[in-house]
Amino acid sequence: MNILGIETSCDETSAAVLLGRRVASNIVSSQRCHTGFGGVVPELASREHERMIVSIVDSAVTEANITKNDLDCIAATAGPGLIGAVMVGLCFAEGMAFALGIPFVPVNHIEAHMFSAFIPESPGHRSPEGAFISLTVSGGHTLLSVVQEDLSYAVIGKTLDDAAGEAFDKTGKMLGLAYPAGPVIDRLAAGGDRHFHEFPRALTSSSQRSRSYKGNFDFSFSGLKTSVLTYLQKHPEEYIRTHLQDIAASVQHAIVSVLVEKTMAAARHYRVGAVSVAGGVSANSALRKAMQEACMRSGIQLYLPGTVYSTDNAAMIASLAGLMHEKGLIGKNRYDVAPFSSFGDRTRKASLK
Ligand code: KG4
Ligand code: ZN
């Protein structure tokens, strides 16, 4: 199968070609037009995707050393995401597939993150073997799921307020850092003391609600945001500037500790031998290191995508379409799939063993 994947759910215009089990190209263009707004402006995102989509798709096909006629199918993100942004890639992909007379495969962006550790060419690539716990942490979602080998899954925990990526971006904004602040905090934290200040870890064994914690796999990061705001209000600007790296390291440590603790607790609770961490926040170096250490200690297999496949990319869209094809999960072909904005619309329930 030669698959073209297209991804436009937020502020990355991306196209990738998978030739059989090989990622032959994966072009990602990150939009710069949002700088200064402190976040993604939906209308600007859609217009920028429209401006870029033809050249990005052309580059992906050219870099893969094929022509469009060599493609067997086209897959694109159908949601969740900014609806106008999703529509650009989705309509483009459907139109192109229709014109070429090949099937179109709609892909759920969050599911594509969930299976991104299985992209061919990811370090130590292999297909899922047995059930695993998936921690999916992006700018808009924080989910813990039990995933079965047949690609079905059940969400066992989600954020009650902000996503982990939002926790990085919003606390970073308070610290005067550019959007997206996740990678900036990651870099700053490398030179700071993570024990400099203890920020709150909601719904964990160390939090005040520890009694209600057992078996609670939900997350909450809005208290961390408030806590950082209060901390900044209490300390002079000069002090904050001097200790920026320490504060960044402490904020990062609070987020990472919660993510690791909940994921490992879920692996124990559901007695699975493998864990996967994916989505933009899985590029975080402290999270990767902490998950590697925790899994090593517990004898649990860790699936991590390569960092290029952590943040939004089209290789994960093409790859999931390939996995779905392998497992016989591709439905009747249609060129009129509607975009969707919320993840809740598409959850594929798995029976929990
Ligand atoms: O998956 P993604 O690229 O887009 C969404 O689907 O949302 O995730 C973007 C999120 C942003 O919140 C960004 O700050 C965060 O991932 N992120 C990071 C790092 N790289 C990206 N957060 C922490 N450390 C990083 N190195
Ligand atoms: Zn994403």
mmCIF file of C-alpha atoms and ligand atoms in Angstrom:
data_model
loop_
_atom_site.group_PDB
_atom_site.id
_atom_site.type_symbol
_atom_site.label_atom_id
_atom_site.label_comp_id
_atom_site.label_asym_id
_atom_site.label_seq_id
_atom_site.Cartn_x
_atom_site.Cartn_y
_atom_site.Cartn_z
ATOM 1 C CA MET A 1 0.000 0.000 0.000
ATOM 2 C CA ASN A 2 1.298 3.472 -0.927
ATOM 3 C CA ILE A 3 -0.527 5.898 1.366
ATOM 4 C CA LEU A 4 -0.581 9.700 1.313
ATOM 5 C CA GLY A 5 -1.412 11.154 4.755
ATOM 6 C CA ILE A 6 -2.597 14.723 5.295
ATOM 7 C CA GLU A 7 -2.813 16.555 8.639
ATOM 8 C CA THR A 8 -4.225 20.073 9.181
ATOM 9 C CA SER A 9 -6.034 19.883 12.541
ATOM 10 C CA CYS A 10 -4.293 22.825 14.215
ATOM 11 C CA ASP A 11 -1.268 24.914 13.195
ATOM 12 C CA GLU A 12 0.851 22.393 11.285
ATOM 13 C CA THR A 13 0.255 21.721 7.595
ATOM 14 C CA SER A 14 1.685 18.285 7.008
ATOM 15 C CA ALA A 15 1.759 15.620 4.295
ATOM 16 C CA ALA A 16 3.553 12.279 4.344
ATOM 17 C CA VAL A 17 3.928 9.269 2.075
ATOM 18 C CA LEU A 18 4.175 5.725 3.382
ATOM 19 C CA LEU A 19 5.498 3.219 0.842
ATOM 20 C CA GLY A 20 4.578 -0.147 2.308
ATOM 21 C CA ARG A 21 6.198 -0.171 5.755
ATOM 22 C CA ARG A 22 8.510 2.800 5.086
ATOM 23 C CA VAL A 23 7.969 6.528 5.748
ATOM 24 C CA ALA A 24 9.230 7.881 2.415
ATOM 25 C CA SER A 25 8.466 11.528 3.285
ATOM 26 C CA ASN A 26 6.992 13.541 6.144
ATOM 27 C CA ILE A 27 6.797 17.282 5.450
ATOM 28 C CA VAL A 28 5.674 19.478 8.361
ATOM 29 C CA SER A 29 5.173 23.222 7.968
ATOM 30 C CA SER A 30 4.545 25.037 11.278
ATOM 31 C CA GLN A 31 2.547 28.247 10.997
ATOM 32 C CA ARG A 32 4.278 31.404 12.173
ATOM 33 C CA CYS A 33 1.291 33.741 11.697
ATOM 34 C CA HIS A 34 0.093 33.209 15.294
ATOM 35 C CA THR A 35 3.199 34.720 16.911
ATOM 36 C CA GLY A 36 2.140 37.597 19.093
ATOM 37 C CA PHE A 37 -1.371 36.243 19.722
ATOM 38 C CA GLY A 38 -0.273 33.861 22.508
ATOM 39 C CA GLY A 39 -2.130 30.958 20.891
ATOM 40 C CA VAL A 40 -3.559 29.681 17.616
ATOM 41 C CA VAL A 41 -6.069 31.986 15.859
ATOM 42 C CA PRO A 42 -8.511 29.577 14.132
ATOM 43 C CA GLU A 43 -9.323 31.716 11.078
ATOM 44 C CA LEU A 44 -5.651 32.492 10.422
ATOM 45 C CA ALA A 45 -4.854 28.780 10.756
ATOM 46 C CA SER A 46 -7.424 27.796 8.097
ATOM 47 C CA ARG A 47 -6.192 30.442 5.651
ATOM 48 C CA GLU A 48 -2.566 29.423 6.133
ATOM 49 C CA HIS A 49 -3.427 25.739 5.556
ATOM 50 C CA GLU A 50 -5.173 26.746 2.325
ATOM 51 C CA ARG A 51 -2.127 28.712 1.219
ATOM 52 C CA MET A 52 0.278 25.829 1.927
ATOM 53 C CA ILE A 53 -1.606 22.587 1.255
ATOM 54 C CA VAL A 54 -0.871 22.196 -2.488
ATOM 55 C CA SER A 55 2.878 22.762 -2.161
ATOM 56 C CA ILE A 56 3.201 20.592 0.972
ATOM 57 C CA VAL A 57 1.407 17.658 -0.688
ATOM 58 C CA ASP A 58 3.485 18.114 -3.866
ATOM 59 C CA SER A 59 6.699 18.131 -1.809
ATOM 60 C CA ALA A 60 5.692 14.962 0.071
ATOM 61 C CA VAL A 61 4.955 13.111 -3.181
ATOM 62 C CA THR A 62 8.154 14.374 -4.866
ATOM 63 C CA GLU A 63 10.361 13.569 -1.859
ATOM 64 C CA ALA A 64 8.932 10.036 -1.811
ATOM 65 C CA ASN A 65 10.128 9.697 -5.410
ATOM 66 C CA ILE A 66 6.731 8.658 -6.764
ATOM 67 C CA THR A 67 3.930 10.306 -8.760
ATOM 68 C CA LYS A 68 0.364 10.811 -7.550
ATOM 69 C CA ASN A 69 -0.705 7.925 -9.789
ATOM 70 C CA ASP A 70 1.383 5.526 -7.665
ATOM 71 C CA LEU A 71 -0.814 6.227 -4.602
ATOM 72 C CA ASP A 72 -3.214 3.484 -3.461
ATOM 73 C CA CYS A 73 -5.165 5.585 -0.975
ATOM 74 C CA ILE A 74 -5.274 8.962 0.763
ATOM 75 C CA ALA A 75 -5.861 9.411 4.504
ATOM 76 C CA ALA A 76 -6.540 12.693 6.295
ATOM 77 C CA THR A 77 -7.421 13.912 9.757
ATOM 78 C CA ALA A 78 -11.216 14.230 10.031
ATOM 79 C CA GLY A 79 -11.022 15.541 13.632
ATOM 80 C CA PRO A 80 -10.785 16.461 16.411
ATOM 81 C CA GLY A 81 -9.309 19.882 15.845
ATOM 82 C CA LEU A 82 -10.155 23.411 14.760
ATOM 83 C CA ILE A 83 -13.059 22.721 12.450
ATOM 84 C CA GLY A 84 -12.033 25.164 9.690
ATOM 85 C CA ALA A 85 -8.451 23.892 9.776
ATOM 86 C CA VAL A 86 -9.560 20.236 9.654
ATOM 87 C CA MET A 87 -11.848 21.011 6.703
ATOM 88 C CA VAL A 88 -8.980 22.299 4.551
ATOM 89 C CA GLY A 89 -7.000 19.027 4.692
ATOM 90 C CA LEU A 90 -10.087 16.799 4.732
ATOM 91 C CA CYS A 91 -11.748 18.373 1.666
ATOM 92 C CA PHE A 92 -8.434 18.505 -0.177
ATOM 93 C CA ALA A 93 -7.783 14.815 0.519
ATOM 94 C CA GLU A 94 -11.313 13.740 -0.429
ATOM 95 C CA GLY A 95 -11.168 15.762 -3.677
ATOM 96 C CA MET A 96 -7.752 14.387 -4.588
ATOM 97 C CA ALA A 97 -8.725 10.771 -3.820
ATOM 98 C CA PHE A 98 -11.928 11.154 -5.852
ATOM 99 C CA ALA A 99 -10.008 12.639 -8.799
ATOM 100 C CA LEU A 100 -7.446 9.812 -8.704
ATOM 101 C CA GLY A 101 -10.185 7.177 -8.271
ATOM 102 C CA ILE A 102 -8.612 5.761 -5.099
ATOM 103 C CA PRO A 103 -10.112 5.246 -1.602
ATOM 104 C CA PHE A 104 -10.201 7.964 1.042
ATOM 105 C CA VAL A 105 -9.601 7.018 4.727
ATOM 106 C CA PRO A 106 -10.720 9.438 7.478
ATOM 107 C CA VAL A 107 -8.439 9.285 10.526
ATOM 108 C CA ASN A 108 -9.013 10.412 14.111
ATOM 109 C CA HIS A 109 -6.106 12.699 15.047
ATOM 110 C CA ILE A 110 -5.960 11.556 18.678
ATOM 111 C CA GLU A 111 -6.046 7.887 17.666
ATOM 112 C CA ALA A 112 -3.185 8.636 15.263
ATOM 113 C CA HIS A 113 -1.170 10.056 18.195
ATOM 114 C CA MET A 114 -2.125 6.998 20.271
ATOM 115 C CA PHE A 115 -0.546 4.662 17.701
ATOM 116 C CA SER A 116 2.376 6.917 16.723
ATOM 117 C CA ALA A 117 4.923 4.702 18.488
ATOM 118 C CA PHE A 118 4.123 2.134 15.805
ATOM 119 C CA ILE A 119 4.990 4.335 12.835
ATOM 120 C CA PRO A 120 7.340 2.352 10.615
ATOM 121 C CA GLU A 121 10.864 3.729 11.179
ATOM 122 C CA SER A 122 10.130 4.815 14.744
ATOM 123 C CA PRO A 123 13.039 3.642 16.870
ATOM 124 C CA GLY A 124 12.505 -0.048 17.635
ATOM 125 C CA HIS A 125 9.435 -0.076 15.407
ATOM 126 C CA ARG A 126 6.951 -2.914 15.759
ATOM 127 C CA SER A 127 3.188 -3.304 15.595
ATOM 128 C CA PRO A 128 1.258 -3.367 18.888
ATOM 129 C CA GLU A 129 1.606 -6.728 20.600
ATOM 130 C CA GLY A 130 -0.963 -7.322 23.320
ATOM 131 C CA ALA A 131 -2.787 -4.719 25.379
ATOM 132 C CA PHE A 132 -1.067 -1.536 26.519
ATOM 133 C CA ILE A 133 -1.836 1.644 28.449
ATOM 134 C CA SER A 134 -1.711 4.728 26.255
ATOM 135 C CA LEU A 135 -0.974 8.155 27.685
ATOM 136 C CA THR A 136 -1.928 10.658 24.987
ATOM 137 C CA VAL A 137 -0.805 14.161 25.885
ATOM 138 C CA SER A 138 -1.245 17.004 23.411
ATOM 139 C CA GLY A 139 -2.206 20.665 23.373
ATOM 140 C CA GLY A 140 -5.923 19.891 23.576
ATOM 141 C CA HIS A 141 -6.132 16.395 25.106
ATOM 142 C CA THR A 142 -4.848 14.354 28.038
ATOM 143 C CA LEU A 143 -6.128 10.799 27.954
ATOM 144 C CA LEU A 144 -5.284 7.499 29.547
ATOM 145 C CA SER A 145 -6.646 4.523 27.636
ATOM 146 C CA VAL A 146 -6.416 0.769 27.658
ATOM 147 C CA VAL A 147 -5.626 -0.223 24.088
ATOM 148 C CA GLN A 148 -6.087 -3.731 22.699
ATOM 149 C CA GLU A 149 -4.074 -5.381 19.940
ATOM 150 C CA ASP A 150 -7.048 -5.053 17.536
ATOM 151 C CA LEU A 151 -6.721 -1.221 17.909
ATOM 152 C CA SER A 152 -9.897 -0.901 19.983
ATOM 153 C CA TYR A 153 -9.536 1.065 23.197
ATOM 154 C CA ALA A 154 -11.386 2.366 26.219
ATOM 155 C CA VAL A 155 -10.629 5.751 27.752
ATOM 156 C CA ILE A 156 -10.101 5.260 31.507
ATOM 157 C CA GLY A 157 -9.067 8.809 32.422
ATOM 158 C CA LYS A 158 -9.060 12.288 30.961
ATOM 159 C CA THR A 159 -8.442 15.824 32.061
ATOM 160 C CA LEU A 160 -11.225 17.540 33.945
ATOM 161 C CA ASP A 161 -9.995 20.970 32.798
ATOM 162 C CA ASP A 162 -6.735 21.871 31.003
ATOM 163 C CA ALA A 163 -4.725 19.417 28.896
ATOM 164 C CA ALA A 164 -1.077 18.747 29.806
ATOM 165 C CA GLY A 165 0.097 20.762 26.778
ATOM 166 C CA GLU A 166 -2.155 23.636 27.846
ATOM 167 C CA ALA A 167 -0.632 23.460 31.339
ATOM 168 C CA PHE A 168 2.800 23.987 29.759
ATOM 169 C CA ASP A 169 1.575 26.685 27.355
ATOM 170 C CA LYS A 170 -0.510 28.669 29.857
ATOM 171 C CA THR A 171 1.997 28.632 32.726
ATOM 172 C CA GLY A 172 4.675 29.498 30.142
ATOM 173 C CA LYS A 173 2.608 32.465 28.970
ATOM 174 C CA MET A 174 2.442 33.696 32.599
ATOM 175 C CA LEU A 175 6.240 33.411 32.724
ATOM 176 C CA GLY A 176 6.457 35.574 29.591
ATOM 177 C CA LEU A 177 7.489 32.716 27.292
ATOM 178 C CA ALA A 178 6.554 32.467 23.606
ATOM 179 C CA TYR A 179 3.797 30.124 22.342
ATOM 180 C CA PRO A 180 3.966 27.156 22.337
ATOM 181 C CA ALA A 181 5.758 27.279 25.689
ATOM 182 C CA GLY A 182 6.137 23.497 26.131
ATOM 183 C CA PRO A 183 9.431 23.191 24.229
ATOM 184 C CA VAL A 184 10.712 26.457 25.806
ATOM 185 C CA ILE A 185 10.016 25.203 29.337
ATOM 186 C CA ASP A 186 11.701 21.908 28.390
ATOM 187 C CA ARG A 187 14.882 23.791 27.362
ATOM 188 C CA LEU A 188 14.848 26.180 30.348
ATOM 189 C CA ALA A 189 14.181 23.355 32.815
ATOM 190 C CA ALA A 190 17.328 21.525 31.708
ATOM 191 C CA GLY A 191 19.371 24.152 33.574
ATOM 192 C CA GLY A 192 17.086 24.500 36.621
ATOM 193 C CA ASP A 193 16.378 22.834 39.970
ATOM 194 C CA ARG A 194 13.112 20.862 39.780
ATOM 195 C CA HIS A 195 12.830 20.876 43.590
ATOM 196 C CA PHE A 196 13.104 24.694 43.786
ATOM 197 C CA HIS A 197 9.369 25.044 44.464
ATOM 198 C CA GLU A 198 6.687 22.406 44.963
ATOM 199 C CA PHE A 199 3.720 23.158 42.693
ATOM 200 C CA PRO A 200 0.498 21.154 43.282
ATOM 201 C CA ARG A 201 -0.185 17.723 41.744
ATOM 202 C CA ALA A 202 -3.941 17.343 41.670
ATOM 203 C CA LEU A 203 -5.679 13.973 42.066
ATOM 204 C CA THR A 204 -2.490 12.099 42.943
ATOM 205 C CA SER A 205 -1.429 10.086 45.965
ATOM 206 C CA SER A 206 0.453 13.150 47.288
ATOM 207 C CA SER A 207 -2.518 15.489 46.902
ATOM 208 C CA GLN A 208 -5.045 16.204 49.657
ATOM 209 C CA ARG A 209 -7.640 14.076 47.943
ATOM 210 C CA SER A 210 -5.452 10.998 48.280
ATOM 211 C CA ARG A 211 -8.275 8.900 49.717
ATOM 212 C CA SER A 212 -10.367 9.336 46.604
ATOM 213 C CA TYR A 213 -7.304 8.843 44.409
ATOM 214 C CA LYS A 214 -7.290 5.038 44.172
ATOM 215 C CA GLY A 215 -8.368 4.036 40.699
ATOM 216 C CA ASN A 216 -8.935 7.653 39.688
ATOM 217 C CA PHE A 217 -7.166 8.100 36.382
ATOM 218 C CA ASP A 218 -8.485 11.586 35.644
ATOM 219 C CA PHE A 219 -6.229 14.638 35.559
ATOM 220 C CA SER A 220 -6.604 18.264 36.589
ATOM 221 C CA PHE A 221 -4.111 21.007 35.755
ATOM 222 C CA SER A 222 -6.093 24.203 36.369
ATOM 223 C CA GLY A 223 -4.938 24.352 40.019
ATOM 224 C CA LEU A 224 -1.323 24.359 38.827
ATOM 225 C CA LYS A 225 -2.101 27.405 36.671
ATOM 226 C CA THR A 226 -3.606 29.247 39.653
ATOM 227 C CA SER A 227 -0.691 28.239 41.830
ATOM 228 C CA VAL A 228 1.864 29.595 39.313
ATOM 229 C CA LEU A 229 -0.133 32.850 39.057
ATOM 230 C CA THR A 230 -0.194 33.239 42.856
ATOM 231 C CA TYR A 231 3.528 32.450 43.045
ATOM 232 C CA LEU A 232 4.315 35.109 40.427
ATOM 233 C CA GLN A 233 2.176 37.689 42.237
ATOM 234 C CA LYS A 234 4.021 37.019 45.504
ATOM 235 C CA HIS A 235 7.543 37.426 44.147
ATOM 236 C CA PRO A 236 9.265 40.471 42.626
ATOM 237 C CA GLU A 237 9.937 40.418 38.862
ATOM 238 C CA GLU A 238 13.694 40.456 39.392
ATOM 239 C CA TYR A 239 13.471 37.301 41.547
ATOM 240 C CA ILE A 240 11.378 35.535 38.893
ATOM 241 C CA ARG A 241 13.839 36.508 36.146
ATOM 242 C CA THR A 242 16.797 35.225 38.198
ATOM 243 C CA HIS A 243 15.061 31.926 38.973
ATOM 244 C CA LEU A 244 13.261 31.410 35.652
ATOM 245 C CA GLN A 245 15.032 28.103 34.959
ATOM 246 C CA ASP A 246 14.262 26.793 38.471
ATOM 247 C CA ILE A 247 10.594 27.798 38.192
ATOM 248 C CA ALA A 248 10.349 26.208 34.727
ATOM 249 C CA ALA A 249 11.947 23.011 36.095
ATOM 250 C CA SER A 250 9.543 22.968 39.079
ATOM 251 C CA VAL A 251 6.459 23.493 36.882
ATOM 252 C CA GLN A 252 7.644 20.785 34.481
ATOM 253 C CA HIS A 253 8.362 18.409 37.367
ATOM 254 C CA ALA A 254 4.821 18.876 38.738
ATOM 255 C CA ILE A 255 3.255 18.054 35.333
ATOM 256 C CA VAL A 256 5.593 15.148 34.582
ATOM 257 C CA SER A 257 5.179 13.577 38.053
ATOM 258 C CA VAL A 258 1.393 13.454 37.671
ATOM 259 C CA LEU A 259 1.606 11.967 34.165
ATOM 260 C CA VAL A 260 4.078 9.264 35.194
ATOM 261 C CA GLU A 261 2.311 8.359 38.450
ATOM 262 C CA LYS A 262 -1.109 7.961 36.800
ATOM 263 C CA THR A 263 0.230 6.001 33.816
ATOM 264 C CA MET A 264 2.144 3.546 35.970
ATOM 265 C CA ALA A 265 -0.828 3.168 38.346
ATOM 266 C CA ALA A 266 -3.039 2.377 35.338
ATOM 267 C CA ALA A 267 -0.538 -0.243 34.084
ATOM 268 C CA ARG A 268 -0.615 -1.916 37.521
ATOM 269 C CA HIS A 269 -4.393 -1.625 37.888
ATOM 270 C CA TYR A 270 -5.135 -3.166 34.477
ATOM 271 C CA ARG A 271 -2.171 -5.584 34.705
ATOM 272 C CA VAL A 272 -0.733 -4.749 31.286
ATOM 273 C CA GLY A 273 2.919 -5.208 30.419
ATOM 274 C CA ALA A 274 3.339 -2.215 28.102
ATOM 275 C CA VAL A 275 2.819 1.538 28.093
ATOM 276 C CA SER A 276 2.861 4.064 25.262
ATOM 277 C CA VAL A 277 3.291 7.837 25.576
ATOM 278 C CA ALA A 278 2.353 10.001 22.590
ATOM 279 C CA GLY A 279 1.224 13.473 21.507
ATOM 280 C CA GLY A 280 3.152 16.758 21.514
ATOM 281 C CA VAL A 281 4.016 16.634 25.238
ATOM 282 C CA SER A 282 5.673 13.224 24.719
ATOM 283 C CA ALA A 283 8.517 15.185 23.090
ATOM 284 C CA ASN A 284 9.311 16.513 26.582
ATOM 285 C CA SER A 285 12.750 15.285 27.607
ATOM 286 C CA ALA A 286 11.961 15.028 31.344
ATOM 287 C CA LEU A 287 8.770 13.055 30.655
ATOM 288 C CA ARG A 288 10.617 10.673 28.321
ATOM 289 C CA LYS A 289 13.372 10.124 30.881
ATOM 290 C CA ALA A 290 10.971 9.683 33.826
ATOM 291 C CA MET A 291 8.804 7.225 31.858
ATOM 292 C CA GLN A 292 11.882 5.248 30.787
ATOM 293 C CA GLU A 293 13.059 5.010 34.408
ATOM 294 C CA ALA A 294 9.623 4.108 35.794
ATOM 295 C CA CYS A 295 9.036 1.432 33.147
ATOM 296 C CA MET A 296 12.519 -0.007 33.633
ATOM 297 C CA ARG A 297 11.911 -0.264 37.416
ATOM 298 C CA SER A 298 8.584 -2.020 36.886
ATOM 299 C CA GLY A 299 9.691 -4.298 34.051
ATOM 300 C CA ILE A 300 7.183 -2.662 31.700
ATOM 301 C CA GLN A 301 7.748 -2.281 27.974
ATOM 302 C CA LEU A 302 7.688 1.398 26.895
ATOM 303 C CA TYR A 303 6.594 2.476 23.416
ATOM 304 C CA LEU A 304 7.700 6.040 22.618
ATOM 305 C CA PRO A 305 7.438 7.643 19.186
ATOM 306 C CA GLY A 306 10.539 9.364 17.798
ATOM 307 C CA THR A 307 10.318 13.073 18.725
ATOM 308 C CA VAL A 308 9.462 14.096 15.120
ATOM 309 C CA TYR A 309 6.395 11.881 15.455
ATOM 310 C CA SER A 310 5.394 13.254 18.885
ATOM 311 C CA THR A 311 4.108 16.619 17.700
ATOM 312 C CA ASP A 312 1.581 16.920 14.878
ATOM 313 C CA ASN A 313 2.685 15.181 11.684
ATOM 314 C CA ALA A 314 1.065 13.417 8.731
ATOM 315 C CA ALA A 315 3.177 10.238 8.977
ATOM 316 C CA MET A 316 1.057 9.216 11.982
ATOM 317 C CA ILE A 317 -2.118 9.726 9.900
ATOM 318 C CA ALA A 318 -0.824 7.567 7.030
ATOM 319 C CA SER A 319 0.542 5.016 9.511
ATOM 320 C CA LEU A 320 -2.766 4.567 11.346
ATOM 321 C CA ALA A 321 -4.553 4.200 7.991
ATOM 322 C CA GLY A 322 -2.011 1.430 7.202
ATOM 323 C CA LEU A 323 -2.584 -0.273 10.570
ATOM 324 C CA MET A 324 -6.376 -0.035 10.099
ATOM 325 C CA HIS A 325 -5.996 -1.597 6.652
ATOM 326 C CA GLU A 326 -3.873 -4.439 8.118
ATOM 327 C CA LYS A 327 -6.535 -5.129 10.768
ATOM 328 C CA GLY A 328 -9.426 -4.930 8.271
ATOM 329 C CA LEU A 329 -10.892 -1.849 9.949
ATOM 330 C CA ILE A 330 -11.401 0.388 6.921
ATOM 331 C CA GLY A 331 -15.089 1.041 6.339
ATOM 332 C CA LYS A 332 -17.022 1.619 3.129
ATOM 333 C CA ASN A 333 -15.348 4.211 0.926
ATOM 334 C CA ARG A 334 -16.885 7.705 0.988
ATOM 335 C CA TYR A 335 -15.749 11.084 -0.287
ATOM 336 C CA ASP A 336 -18.171 13.106 1.853
ATOM 337 C CA VAL A 337 -16.949 12.445 5.417
ATOM 338 C CA ALA A 338 -17.892 15.321 7.731
ATOM 339 C CA PRO A 339 -15.225 16.896 9.942
ATOM 340 C CA PHE A 340 -15.681 16.712 13.711
ATOM 341 C CA SER A 341 -14.276 18.928 16.430
ATOM 342 C CA SER A 342 -14.561 16.844 19.582
ATOM 343 C CA PHE A 343 -12.871 13.541 20.465
ATOM 344 C CA GLY A 344 -15.924 12.220 22.280
ATOM 345 C CA ASP A 345 -17.669 11.718 18.958
ATOM 346 C CA ARG A 346 -15.490 8.813 17.865
ATOM 347 C CA THR A 347 -14.303 6.710 20.829
ATOM 348 C CA ARG A 348 -14.022 3.037 19.886
ATOM 349 C CA LYS A 349 -14.874 1.105 23.009
ATOM 350 C CA ALA A 350 -12.788 -1.905 23.906
ATOM 351 C CA SER A 351 -13.846 -4.482 26.428
ATOM 352 C CA LEU A 352 -11.596 -4.224 29.470
ATOM 353 C CA LYS A 353 -9.978 -7.516 30.283
HETATM 354 O O1 KG4 B 1 0.202 17.015 19.538
HETATM 355 P P1 KG4 B 1 0.510 18.449 19.337
HETATM 356 O O2 KG4 B 1 1.625 18.801 18.390
HETATM 357 O O3 KG4 B 1 -0.753 19.240 18.867
HETATM 358 C C1 KG4 B 1 -2.033 18.955 19.361
HETATM 359 O O4 KG4 B 1 -2.645 17.958 18.886
HETATM 360 O O5 KG4 B 1 -2.438 19.684 20.293
HETATM 361 O O6 KG4 B 1 0.816 19.038 20.799
HETATM 362 C C2 KG4 B 1 1.138 20.373 20.981
HETATM 363 C C3 KG4 B 1 1.446 20.570 22.448
HETATM 364 C C4 KG4 B 1 1.657 22.033 22.822
HETATM 365 O O7 KG4 B 1 0.908 22.298 23.985
HETATM 366 C C5 KG4 B 1 3.146 22.106 23.087
HETATM 367 O O8 KG4 B 1 3.508 23.093 24.047
HETATM 368 C C6 KG4 B 1 3.437 20.716 23.591
HETATM 369 O O9 KG4 B 1 2.655 19.881 22.791
HETATM 370 N N1 KG4 B 1 4.861 20.358 23.459
HETATM 371 C C7 KG4 B 1 5.681 20.168 24.510
HETATM 372 C C8 KG4 B 1 6.966 19.895 23.977
HETATM 373 N N2 KG4 B 1 6.875 19.927 22.617
HETATM 374 C C9 KG4 B 1 5.571 20.210 22.317
HETATM 375 N N3 KG4 B 1 5.438 20.213 25.832
HETATM 376 C C10 KG4 B 1 6.480 19.978 26.655
HETATM 377 N N4 KG4 B 1 7.739 19.732 26.225
HETATM 378 C C11 KG4 B 1 8.024 19.676 24.912
HETATM 379 N N5 KG4 B 1 9.281 19.419 24.493
HETATM 380 ZN ZN ZN B 2 -1.877 16.542 17.933
#
